C-alpha cells in the first residue's frame, strides 16, 4: 500500500520498528530520556512561580539564592537529558539504516539480470542512499521528537491545571484550533513531500544516465537538448519544493498569531485577577505561564513539520521495502559444489525469452566436448550472448535443460558454478581502483606474485609495468585511463588468474588496435589451452582455428562444423557471412 492511499501505515511502521530489536537498550534509553526531559522542562516554570511568589515578593535573599541554584541544577539535568535524547535517537537511526542498507545491498546482489534490465540505475542509487538516509529521520526528527513533545505537553498541562485551572482553560481552548490547522497543513505538506521524493528520484535517474553516457551526448551534439530536458526536470523539482515552502510560510505565521493571542489572553485575564486581588492567581503564575505557553505551542506548531519528517521517512521506507520484497532472485537451490569441471557442456531443447511470448532461443540443442574451443557466430540478435548468459544462470530458462559434465547446472550451488566459468566481455567494466585490484577483484587468495606470473604467461606484464605505478596504477571510474584494448587485456588477465574450468570470450577481440589485437591473440591462445572455451565473434578471421563453429540465426542453430567444412557449403549461411566479411576487408 502506498503512502498516498493511507495517511499512516501502521504495518509499515511496525516493520521499521523491528529493526530496533538489536538496539533495545538504546531504544528504551531514548524513551527514558524523553520522560526525564519532559519532567525537568515542566519543573523550571513551577520553580519560577515559587521563586517569585515566595521569595522575591517577600524579599528573601537566601530563599531566592537557594531556588536559583535549584533551577540551575534542574536546567543542567534538562540539558543532559536533551543531549542524550538527541544523541541516542540519531545514533539509533544511523544504526538502523546501516542494517537496512546492508540488507538491501545484499538482496540486490542476488537479483537476476532481468531485474537490472528493467530498473534504472539512478533509481537503485536513490533507494540505496538518499531514501535509506531519510529513514533515519524517522527516529532522529520524527518518532521520538513527536513522542517527546507530546509527553512534554502532557506533563506541562498537568502541572498547569494543578497550579491554576482558570488560566489553563484559556490555553486549552486555543489548542484545538492550532491542532486543527496543524492537521490541515500536515496533509498538504505530506503530498508535497511525496512529490519532492518523486522528483528527486527522477532527477537522480536523469543525471546518472547522462553523466554515464556523456560521450554519446557530446558525440551527437545533444548538449542543448539534454540541457533543456534537465531544466524541465529541475523545474518540476523546484516547483515541488516551492509548494512545500509555501505551506510552511503560511502555517508558521498563523501558529505564531494563535500563540500570541493566547499569551495575550492569559496576561489580560491573569492581570485583571491580580488587580482585583484574586487569591487564586499570582504574579509568579503569570510569569511561569508565559514559559508554559511556549512549551505547549512551539512543539504543537512544529509537530506538523516533524510528522512530515516521519512521513517522508515512511515513504522512503516504503520504497526501500518494495525492493526488499521483490522476489526476483536467482534460484539457488543447488546442493552440489563445483570444484572443477572437465568441461563437457550440453544444451537440450533450451527455450528462453527476455520478454514473455518473444522467444530468443527456440529449442537449442548444443554439445561441447571437454577441452574444445567452439565459436558461435551469427547476426546481431541471433541469440549468441544469450547462450552464455544462461550457462552462468544470469537468467532462468523457460524450458529444457543445460548440463555440465552430465550434471544439470541447477544442481550446483550458484557461487561454485560461477567460480568455474570466466567471461571476457567486449564492454569491459573496470572499477575505480588499481589494476591489481581490478584483476583480483580483491580476492585475498590471489597473490601479487600469482598476478605477475600470469601476466608474464599471457604477455601483458610489460604493458602493465609501462604504466605509472605499474600494478598499482589507478584506472579511475570504468577504466577511463586505459584504451579499450588495454581494458581487454586486463579482462583477459582477470579471467586467467581465476583459473576457470570453462572460458567464454564474448566479442573480446572487436574494436581494438592492431598492437592490442596481437597481445590478445597471444593471451587467447594461452588461456584457452587445455580448457573448454566458447568464443562469440563477429570477425570470423579470429575463429578459423576453432574446433567447431556454431552458426545461429533468429534463435536457432542453422549450421555447425569446422571452418573448412562450412566454407564448402556453397549456399551455406556461414559461407555467405564469411565471403561478405572477406570482401569488405579486401575493399577497405
CSV table of C-alpha atoms in Angstrom, one decimal, residues 1-20 96-97 100 127 130-144 146 183 186 189-191 193-195 197-198 304-325:
chain,number,residue,atom,x,y,z
A,1,UNK,CA,0.0,0.0,0.0
A,2,UNK,CA,1.3,3.4,-0.9
A,3,UNK,CA,1.6,6.4,1.4
A,4,UNK,CA,-0.9,8.2,-0.7
A,5,UNK,CA,-3.6,5.6,0.0
A,6,UNK,CA,-3.1,5.7,3.7
A,7,UNK,CA,-2.1,8.7,5.9
A,8,UNK,CA,-0.2,6.5,8.3
A,9,UNK,CA,0.7,2.9,7.5
A,10,UNK,CA,0.8,1.1,10.9
A,11,UNK,CA,2.0,-2.2,9.4
A,12,UNK,CA,4.9,-0.4,7.7
A,13,UNK,CA,5.7,1.4,10.9
A,14,UNK,CA,5.8,-1.9,12.9
A,15,UNK,CA,8.1,-3.3,10.3
A,16,UNK,CA,10.5,-0.4,10.7
A,17,UNK,CA,10.4,-0.7,14.5
A,18,UNK,CA,11.5,-4.4,14.2
A,19,UNK,CA,14.9,-3.1,13.2
A,20,UNK,CA,15.3,-1.6,16.7
A,96,UNK,CA,19.1,1.0,11.8
A,97,UNK,CA,19.8,2.4,8.3
A,100,UNK,CA,18.8,-1.9,6.3
A,127,UNK,CA,16.8,3.9,-2.9
A,130,UNK,CA,19.1,9.0,-0.1
A,131,UNK,CA,15.9,7.0,0.7
A,132,UNK,CA,17.6,5.0,3.3
A,133,UNK,CA,19.2,8.1,4.8
A,134,UNK,CA,15.6,9.5,5.1
A,135,UNK,CA,14.5,6.5,7.1
A,136,UNK,CA,17.0,7.6,9.9
A,137,UNK,CA,15.0,10.8,10.2
A,138,UNK,CA,12.0,8.8,11.4
A,139,UNK,CA,14.0,8.3,14.7
A,140,UNK,CA,16.1,11.5,14.8
A,141,UNK,CA,13.4,14.1,13.7
A,142,UNK,CA,10.1,12.2,13.7
A,143,UNK,CA,9.0,9.5,16.1
A,144,UNK,CA,11.0,10.3,19.2
A,146,UNK,CA,6.9,13.8,18.4
A,183,UNK,CA,-3.7,18.7,10.7
A,186,UNK,CA,0.2,18.3,7.6
A,189,UNK,CA,2.7,19.0,3.2
A,190,UNK,CA,2.6,15.2,3.1
A,191,UNK,CA,1.5,15.3,-0.5
A,193,UNK,CA,6.9,15.9,0.3
A,194,UNK,CA,5.9,12.8,-1.6
A,195,UNK,CA,6.1,14.9,-4.8
A,197,UNK,CA,10.8,12.5,-3.3
A,198,UNK,CA,9.4,11.5,-6.7
A,304,UNK,CA,3.3,19.1,11.6
A,305,UNK,CA,6.9,19.5,10.3
A,306,UNK,CA,8.1,16.7,12.5
A,307,UNK,CA,5.2,14.5,11.4
A,308,UNK,CA,6.1,15.2,7.8
A,309,UNK,CA,9.7,14.2,8.5
A,310,UNK,CA,8.4,10.9,9.8
A,311,UNK,CA,6.1,10.6,6.8
A,312,UNK,CA,9.0,11.3,4.4
A,313,UNK,CA,10.9,8.5,6.2
A,314,UNK,CA,7.9,6.3,5.9
A,315,UNK,CA,7.6,7.0,2.2
A,316,UNK,CA,11.3,6.3,1.8
A,317,UNK,CA,11.0,3.1,3.8
A,318,UNK,CA,8.1,2.0,1.6
A,319,UNK,CA,10.2,2.5,-1.5
A,320,UNK,CA,13.1,0.6,0.1
A,321,UNK,CA,10.9,-2.3,1.3
A,322,UNK,CA,9.5,-2.6,-2.2
A,323,UNK,CA,12.9,-3.6,-3.3
A,324,UNK,CA,13.5,-5.9,-0.3
A,325,UNK,CA,10.1,-7.5,-1.0
